[in-house]
Coordinates of C-alpha atoms and ligand atoms in Angstrom, one line a residue:
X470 CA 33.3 -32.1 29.3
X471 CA 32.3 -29.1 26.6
X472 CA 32.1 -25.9 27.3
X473 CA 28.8 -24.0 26.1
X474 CA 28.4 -20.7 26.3
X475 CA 24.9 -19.3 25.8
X476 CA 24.1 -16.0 24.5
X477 CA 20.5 -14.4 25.3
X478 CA 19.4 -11.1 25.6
X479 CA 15.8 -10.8 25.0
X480 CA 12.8 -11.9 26.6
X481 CA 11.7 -14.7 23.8
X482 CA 15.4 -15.9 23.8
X483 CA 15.0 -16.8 27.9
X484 CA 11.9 -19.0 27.0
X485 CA 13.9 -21.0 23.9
X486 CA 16.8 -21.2 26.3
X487 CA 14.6 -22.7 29.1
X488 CA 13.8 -25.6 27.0
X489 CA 17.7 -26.3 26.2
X490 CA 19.3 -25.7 29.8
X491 CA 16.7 -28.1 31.3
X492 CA 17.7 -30.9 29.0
X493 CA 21.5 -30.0 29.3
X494 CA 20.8 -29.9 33.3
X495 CA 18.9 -33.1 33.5
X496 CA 19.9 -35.1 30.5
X497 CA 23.9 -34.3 30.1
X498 CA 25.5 -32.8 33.1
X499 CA 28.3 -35.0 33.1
X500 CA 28.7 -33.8 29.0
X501 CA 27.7 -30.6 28.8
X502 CA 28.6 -27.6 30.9
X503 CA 26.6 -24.3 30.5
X504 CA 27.7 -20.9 31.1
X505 CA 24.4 -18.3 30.4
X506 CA 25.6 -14.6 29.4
X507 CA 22.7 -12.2 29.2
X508 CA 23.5 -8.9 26.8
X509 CA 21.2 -6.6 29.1
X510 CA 18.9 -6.0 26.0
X511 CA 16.3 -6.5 27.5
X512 CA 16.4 -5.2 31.4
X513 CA 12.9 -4.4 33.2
X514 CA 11.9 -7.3 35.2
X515 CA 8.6 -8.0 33.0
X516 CA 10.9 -8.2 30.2
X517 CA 13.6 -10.0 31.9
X518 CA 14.2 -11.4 35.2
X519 CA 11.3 -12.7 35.9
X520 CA 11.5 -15.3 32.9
X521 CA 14.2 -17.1 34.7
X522 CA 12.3 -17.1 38.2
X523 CA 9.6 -18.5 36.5
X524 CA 11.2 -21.0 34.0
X525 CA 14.2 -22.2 36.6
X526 CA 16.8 -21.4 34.4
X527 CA 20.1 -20.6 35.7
X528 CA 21.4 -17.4 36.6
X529 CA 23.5 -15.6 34.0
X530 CA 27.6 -16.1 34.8
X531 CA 27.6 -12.8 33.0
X532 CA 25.6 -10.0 32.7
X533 CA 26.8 -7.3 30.4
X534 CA 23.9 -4.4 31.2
X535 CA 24.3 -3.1 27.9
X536 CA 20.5 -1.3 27.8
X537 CA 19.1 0.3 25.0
X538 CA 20.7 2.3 22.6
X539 CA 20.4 2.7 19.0
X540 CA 21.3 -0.5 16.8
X541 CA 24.6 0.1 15.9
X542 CA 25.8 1.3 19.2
X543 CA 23.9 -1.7 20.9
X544 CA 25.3 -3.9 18.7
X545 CA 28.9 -2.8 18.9
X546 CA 28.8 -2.5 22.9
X547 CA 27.7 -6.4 23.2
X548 CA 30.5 -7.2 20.4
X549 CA 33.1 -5.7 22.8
X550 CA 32.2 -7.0 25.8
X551 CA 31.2 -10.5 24.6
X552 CA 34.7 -10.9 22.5
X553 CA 36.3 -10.0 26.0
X554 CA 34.3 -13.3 27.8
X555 CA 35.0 -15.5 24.9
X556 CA 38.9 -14.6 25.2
X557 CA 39.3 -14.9 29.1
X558 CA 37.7 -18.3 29.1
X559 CA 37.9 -21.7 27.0
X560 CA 34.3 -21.8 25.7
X561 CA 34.0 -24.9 22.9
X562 CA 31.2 -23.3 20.9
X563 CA 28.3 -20.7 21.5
X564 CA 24.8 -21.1 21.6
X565 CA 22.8 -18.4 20.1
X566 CA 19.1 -18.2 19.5
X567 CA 16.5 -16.5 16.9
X568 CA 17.4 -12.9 15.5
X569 CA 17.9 -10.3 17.8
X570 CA 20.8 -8.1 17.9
X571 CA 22.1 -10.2 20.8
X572 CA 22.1 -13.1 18.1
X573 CA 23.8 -11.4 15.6
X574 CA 26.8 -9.7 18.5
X575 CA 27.2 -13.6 19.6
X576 CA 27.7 -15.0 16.5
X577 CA 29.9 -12.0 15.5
X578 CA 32.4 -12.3 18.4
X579 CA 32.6 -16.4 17.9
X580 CA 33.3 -16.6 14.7
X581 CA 36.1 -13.7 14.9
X582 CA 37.4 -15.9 18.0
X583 CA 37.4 -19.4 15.3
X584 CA 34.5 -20.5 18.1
X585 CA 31.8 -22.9 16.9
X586 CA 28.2 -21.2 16.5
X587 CA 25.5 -23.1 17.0
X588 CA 22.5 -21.0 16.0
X589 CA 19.2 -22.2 17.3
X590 CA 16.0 -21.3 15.2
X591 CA 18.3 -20.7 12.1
X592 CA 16.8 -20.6 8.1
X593 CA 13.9 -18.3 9.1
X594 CA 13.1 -15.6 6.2
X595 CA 10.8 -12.8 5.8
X596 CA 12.4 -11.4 2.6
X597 CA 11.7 -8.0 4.0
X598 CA 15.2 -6.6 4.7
X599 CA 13.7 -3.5 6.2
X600 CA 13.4 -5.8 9.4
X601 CA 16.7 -5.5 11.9
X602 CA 15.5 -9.1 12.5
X603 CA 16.2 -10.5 8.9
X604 CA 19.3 -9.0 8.7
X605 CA 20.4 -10.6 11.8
X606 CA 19.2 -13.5 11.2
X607 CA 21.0 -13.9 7.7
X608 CA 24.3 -12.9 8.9
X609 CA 24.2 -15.4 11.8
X610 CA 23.5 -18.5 9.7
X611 CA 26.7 -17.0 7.5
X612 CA 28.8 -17.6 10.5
X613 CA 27.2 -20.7 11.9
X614 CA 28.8 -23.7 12.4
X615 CA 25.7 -26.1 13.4
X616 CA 22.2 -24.7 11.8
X617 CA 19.3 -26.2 13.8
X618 CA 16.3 -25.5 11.7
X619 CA 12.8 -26.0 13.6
X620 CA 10.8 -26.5 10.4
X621 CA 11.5 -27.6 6.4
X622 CA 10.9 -24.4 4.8
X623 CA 13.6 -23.3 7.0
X624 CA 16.1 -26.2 5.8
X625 CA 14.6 -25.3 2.2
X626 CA 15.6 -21.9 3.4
X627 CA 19.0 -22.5 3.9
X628 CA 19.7 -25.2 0.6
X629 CA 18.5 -22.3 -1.3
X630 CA 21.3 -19.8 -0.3
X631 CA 23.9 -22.8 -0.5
X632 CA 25.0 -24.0 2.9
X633 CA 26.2 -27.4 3.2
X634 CA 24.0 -30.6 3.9
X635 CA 26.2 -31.5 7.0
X636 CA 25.7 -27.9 8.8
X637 CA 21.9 -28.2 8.2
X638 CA 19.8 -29.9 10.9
X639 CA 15.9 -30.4 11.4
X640 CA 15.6 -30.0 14.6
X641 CA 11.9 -29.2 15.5
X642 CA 10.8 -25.6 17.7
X643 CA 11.9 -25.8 21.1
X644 CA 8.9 -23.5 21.5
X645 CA 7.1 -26.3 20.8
X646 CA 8.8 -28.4 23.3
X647 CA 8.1 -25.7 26.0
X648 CA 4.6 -25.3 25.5
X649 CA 3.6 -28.5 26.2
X650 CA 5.6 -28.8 29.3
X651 CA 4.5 -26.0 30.3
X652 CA 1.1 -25.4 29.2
X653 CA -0.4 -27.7 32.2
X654 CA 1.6 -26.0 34.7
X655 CA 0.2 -22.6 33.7
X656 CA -3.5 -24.4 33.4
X657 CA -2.7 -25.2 36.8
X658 CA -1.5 -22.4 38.0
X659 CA -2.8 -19.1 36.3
X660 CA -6.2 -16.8 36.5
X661 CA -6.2 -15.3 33.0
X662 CA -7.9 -12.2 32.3
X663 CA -11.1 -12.2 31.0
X664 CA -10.9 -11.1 27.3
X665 CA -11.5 -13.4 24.4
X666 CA -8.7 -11.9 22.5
X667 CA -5.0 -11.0 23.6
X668 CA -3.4 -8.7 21.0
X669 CA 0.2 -7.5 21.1
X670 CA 2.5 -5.3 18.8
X671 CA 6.0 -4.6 19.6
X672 CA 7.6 -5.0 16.1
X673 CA 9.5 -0.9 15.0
X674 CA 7.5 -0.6 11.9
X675 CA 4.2 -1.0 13.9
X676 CA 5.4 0.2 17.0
X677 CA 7.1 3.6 15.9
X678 CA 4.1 4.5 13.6
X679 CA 1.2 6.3 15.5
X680 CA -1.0 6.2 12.2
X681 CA -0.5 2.4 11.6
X682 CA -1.1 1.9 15.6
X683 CA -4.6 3.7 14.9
X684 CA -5.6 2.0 12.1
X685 CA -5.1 -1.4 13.8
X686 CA -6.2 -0.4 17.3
X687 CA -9.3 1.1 15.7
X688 CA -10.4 -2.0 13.3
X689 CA -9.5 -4.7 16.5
X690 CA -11.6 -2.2 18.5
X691 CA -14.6 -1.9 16.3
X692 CA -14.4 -5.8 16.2
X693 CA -14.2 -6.2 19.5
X694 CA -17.3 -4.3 20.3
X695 CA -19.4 -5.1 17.4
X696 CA -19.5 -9.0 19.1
X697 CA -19.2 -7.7 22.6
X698 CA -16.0 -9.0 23.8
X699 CA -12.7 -7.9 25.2
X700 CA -9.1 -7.8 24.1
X701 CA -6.2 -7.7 26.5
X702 CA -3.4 -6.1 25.0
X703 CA -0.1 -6.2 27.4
X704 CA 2.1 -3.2 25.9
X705 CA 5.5 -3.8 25.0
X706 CA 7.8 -1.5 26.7
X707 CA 8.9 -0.1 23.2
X708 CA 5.0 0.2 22.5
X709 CA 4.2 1.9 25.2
X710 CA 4.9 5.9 24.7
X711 CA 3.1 6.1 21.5
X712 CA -0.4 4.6 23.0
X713 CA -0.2 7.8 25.5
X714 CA -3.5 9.7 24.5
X715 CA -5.6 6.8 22.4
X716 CA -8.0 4.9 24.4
X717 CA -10.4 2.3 22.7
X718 CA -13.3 0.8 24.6
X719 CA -13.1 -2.9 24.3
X720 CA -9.3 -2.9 24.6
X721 CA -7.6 -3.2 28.4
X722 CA -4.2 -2.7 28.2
X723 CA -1.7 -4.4 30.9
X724 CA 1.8 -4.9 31.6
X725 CA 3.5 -7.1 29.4
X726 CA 2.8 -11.3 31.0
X727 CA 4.6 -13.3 32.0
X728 CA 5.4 -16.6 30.3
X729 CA 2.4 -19.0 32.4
X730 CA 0.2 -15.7 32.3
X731 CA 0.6 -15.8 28.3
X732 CA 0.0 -19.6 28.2
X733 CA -3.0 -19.1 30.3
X734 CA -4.3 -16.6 28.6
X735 CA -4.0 -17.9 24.9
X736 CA -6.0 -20.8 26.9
X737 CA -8.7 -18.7 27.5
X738 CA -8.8 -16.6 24.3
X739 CA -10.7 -17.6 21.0
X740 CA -8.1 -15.3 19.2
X741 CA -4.7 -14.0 19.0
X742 CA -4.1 -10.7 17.3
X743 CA 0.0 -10.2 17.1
X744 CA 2.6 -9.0 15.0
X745 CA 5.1 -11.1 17.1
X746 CA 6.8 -14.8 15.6
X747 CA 6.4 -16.2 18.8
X748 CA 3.0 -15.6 20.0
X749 CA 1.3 -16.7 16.7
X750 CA 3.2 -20.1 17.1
X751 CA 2.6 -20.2 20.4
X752 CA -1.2 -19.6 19.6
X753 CA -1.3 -22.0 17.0
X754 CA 0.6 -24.9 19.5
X755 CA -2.7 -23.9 21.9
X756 CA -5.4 -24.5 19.3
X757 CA -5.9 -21.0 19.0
X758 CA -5.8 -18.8 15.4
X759 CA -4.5 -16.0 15.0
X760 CA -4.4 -12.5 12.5
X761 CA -1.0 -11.5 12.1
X762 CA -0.5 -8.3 12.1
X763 CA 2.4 -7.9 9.2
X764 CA 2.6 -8.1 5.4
X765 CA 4.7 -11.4 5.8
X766 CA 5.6 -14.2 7.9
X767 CA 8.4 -16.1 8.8
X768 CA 6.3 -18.8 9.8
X769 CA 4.2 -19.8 6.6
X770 CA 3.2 -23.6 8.0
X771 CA 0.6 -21.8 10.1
X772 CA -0.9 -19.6 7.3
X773 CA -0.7 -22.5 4.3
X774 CA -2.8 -24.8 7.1
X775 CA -5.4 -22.2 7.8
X776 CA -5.0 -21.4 11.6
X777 CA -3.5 -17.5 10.6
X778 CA -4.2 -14.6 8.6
X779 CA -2.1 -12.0 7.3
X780 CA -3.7 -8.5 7.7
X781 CA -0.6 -6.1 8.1
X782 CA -2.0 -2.3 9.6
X783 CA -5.0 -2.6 6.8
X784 CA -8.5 -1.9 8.6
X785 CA -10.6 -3.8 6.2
X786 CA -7.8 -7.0 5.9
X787 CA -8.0 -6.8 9.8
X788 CA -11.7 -7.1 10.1
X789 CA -12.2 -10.1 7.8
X790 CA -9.4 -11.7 9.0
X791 CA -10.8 -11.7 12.7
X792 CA -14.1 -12.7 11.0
X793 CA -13.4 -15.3 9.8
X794 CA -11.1 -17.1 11.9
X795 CA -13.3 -16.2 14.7
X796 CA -15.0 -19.6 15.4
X797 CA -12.3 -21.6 14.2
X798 CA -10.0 -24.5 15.7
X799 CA -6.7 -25.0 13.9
X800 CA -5.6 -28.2 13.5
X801 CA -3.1 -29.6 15.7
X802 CA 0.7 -28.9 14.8
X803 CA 2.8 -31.1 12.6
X804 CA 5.8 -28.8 10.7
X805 CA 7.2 -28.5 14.4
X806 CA 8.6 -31.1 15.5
X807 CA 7.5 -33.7 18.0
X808 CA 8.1 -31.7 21.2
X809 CA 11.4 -32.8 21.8
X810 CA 13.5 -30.1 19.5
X811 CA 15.9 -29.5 22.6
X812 CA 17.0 -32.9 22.8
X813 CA 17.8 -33.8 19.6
X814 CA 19.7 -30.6 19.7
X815 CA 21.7 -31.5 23.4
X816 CA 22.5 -35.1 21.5
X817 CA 24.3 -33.3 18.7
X818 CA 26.0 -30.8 20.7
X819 CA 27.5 -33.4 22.9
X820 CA 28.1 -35.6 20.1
Ligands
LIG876 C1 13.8 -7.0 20.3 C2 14.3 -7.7 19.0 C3 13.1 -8.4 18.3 C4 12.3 -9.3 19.3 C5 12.0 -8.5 20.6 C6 11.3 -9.4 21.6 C7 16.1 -6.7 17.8 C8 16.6 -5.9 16.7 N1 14.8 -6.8 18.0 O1 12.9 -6.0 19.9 O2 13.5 -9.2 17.2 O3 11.2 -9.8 18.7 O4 13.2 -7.9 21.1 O5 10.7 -8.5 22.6 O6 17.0 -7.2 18.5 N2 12.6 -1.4 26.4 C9 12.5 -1.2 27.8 N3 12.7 -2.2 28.6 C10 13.2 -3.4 28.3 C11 13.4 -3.6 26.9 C12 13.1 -2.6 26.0 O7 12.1 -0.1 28.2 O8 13.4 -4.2 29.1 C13 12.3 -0.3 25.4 C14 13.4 0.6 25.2 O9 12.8 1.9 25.0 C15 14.0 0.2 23.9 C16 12.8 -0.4 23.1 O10 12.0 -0.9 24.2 O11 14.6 1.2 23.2 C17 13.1 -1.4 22.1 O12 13.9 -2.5 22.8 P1 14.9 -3.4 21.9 O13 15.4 -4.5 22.7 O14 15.9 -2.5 21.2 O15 14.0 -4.0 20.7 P2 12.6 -4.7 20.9 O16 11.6 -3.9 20.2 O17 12.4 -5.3 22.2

């Protein structure tokens, strides 16, 4: 039997985790035996606990409450307290997922510990080193053991800063994998709102700036109305004190969704308006297109094949962005993966 433990600590690493604990659950559990810590990055229950209600994944063993704090002190308070797990207990490798500082604190303590590092979603680059997220996400693959790469550019990624052949793996998106298991089950279950366009914005340099919060507000705002439709935007909690005081017409802010609400929603929208990795994917998986709301993307399948935009805070990019991706249909998905990322990833890892 081989001892995982799994690392997550923010809400889009409970939705990439879902997909791997089912097939470890279902698929291995004479092989594999999983043990989920959460950091405490993420806390409120819209954030948080209501992804594993929702998704059935199983109950974090530990739970370190860590909170928010600035990124160093974050960082160094997960280090601490996950080095103390790994050292009480005979893990065989970690599982960690994406770029968040939870990634980066997981990888960290394993590789100090001579743990395996299995890094799911690794080779992603936005060559903007301003982002917290690229920086994590460089020095994780540094200390990886296992590199599962959902897409080529990401191997290509990866060759170009000179890991090994044998480390690298194309795996596929597990995102993929969950949207189309779930995507019926939300269809099924779900009354979206009803908007034609769901927006979000959560990332610091969008988030933190009033002036670049106006200046996309505004232009989504004066689309929005010009062709008499609605946008739901559900705020990210870090978004959420600088909207106090701006109120556009055609845009109804909510609490941040759920992950069937999200599916069910992108179902119903013509168009996604985000400055998140995973929502334009998950837009893209749906059929949907979307304007992305940065200067760059980690994700450049969906722009090269038509079905995004880039637009960063620029009111006039913004506009004909949403113009003219307005009445399109991207086509469907092929850098992904065939919707079965997680278990080609489970076969390795109990290989
Ligand atoms: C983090 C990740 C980002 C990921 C995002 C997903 C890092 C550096 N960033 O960004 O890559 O895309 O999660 O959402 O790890 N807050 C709450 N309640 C919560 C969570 C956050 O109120 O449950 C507020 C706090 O004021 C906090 C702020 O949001 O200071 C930012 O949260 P944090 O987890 O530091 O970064 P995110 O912006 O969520």
């Amino acid at each position: 039997m081989k001892r995982i433990l799994t690392i997550v600590g923010a809400r889009p690493q409970f939705i990439k985790a879902a997909a791997i604990s089912h097939v470890i659950k279902e698929k291995y559990p004479d092989s594999i035996s999983e043990d989920i810590l959460h950091t405490g990055q993420h806390y409120d229950d819209s954030m948080s606990g209501r992804f594993f209600d929702e998704l059935d994944i199983p109950r974090p063993k530990y739970n370190l409450g860590v909170g928010s704090a600035p990124h160093g002190a974050q960082t160094a308070t997960m280090l601490k307290n996950i080095e103390e797990v790994i050292l009480s207990n005979t893990y065989d490798g970690i599982i960690v997922y994406g770029d968040t500082n939870s990634t980066l604190a997981g990888a960290l303590a394993a590789s100090k510990q001579h743990l395996p590092v299995y890094h799911i979603e690794a080779g992603l680059r936005s060559f903007n080193r301003n982002m917290p997220e690229e920086i994590n996400r460089i020095l994780t693959d540094h200390v990886s053991h296992l590199l599962f790469a959902p897409t080529q550019t990401a191997v290509q990624n990866l060759r170009n800063e000179g890991f090994t052949e044998s480390s690298i793996l194309l795996s596929g998106d597990v995102m993929l994998d969950n949207v189309r298991h779930y995507a019926p089950i939300a269809a099924a279950s779900q009354t979206p709102h009803d908007a034609d366009i769901l927006l979000t914005l959560h990332r610091n340099f969008n988030a933190d700036s009033k002036e670049r919060l106006n200046n996309i507000l505004s232009a989504i705002d004066a689309f929005a109305s010009e062709h008499h439709v609605h946008v739901l935007f559900p705020v990210h909690p870090r978004t959420r004190q600088m909207l106090e005081n701006m109120n556009f017409n055609s845009i109804q802010t909510t609490e941040p969704l759920s992950y069937l609400q999200t599916l069910a929603q992108l179902d119903r929208s013509r168009l996604v308006m985000t400055d998140s990795g995973g929502l334009q994917k998950e837009a893209y998986f749906c059929g949907k297109p979307s304007v992305i709301l940065r200067s760059e993307t980690e994700w450049k399948e969906i722009v090269d094949d038509g079905a995004a935009l880039l637009a960063d805070a620029d009111p006039l990019r913004i506009r004909n962005a949403a113009e003219s991706l307005w009445k399109t249909t991207p086509n469907a998905p092929t850098a992904f993966g065939d919707g079965h990322a997680a278990e080609k990833i489970i076969k390795i890892l109990a290989s």
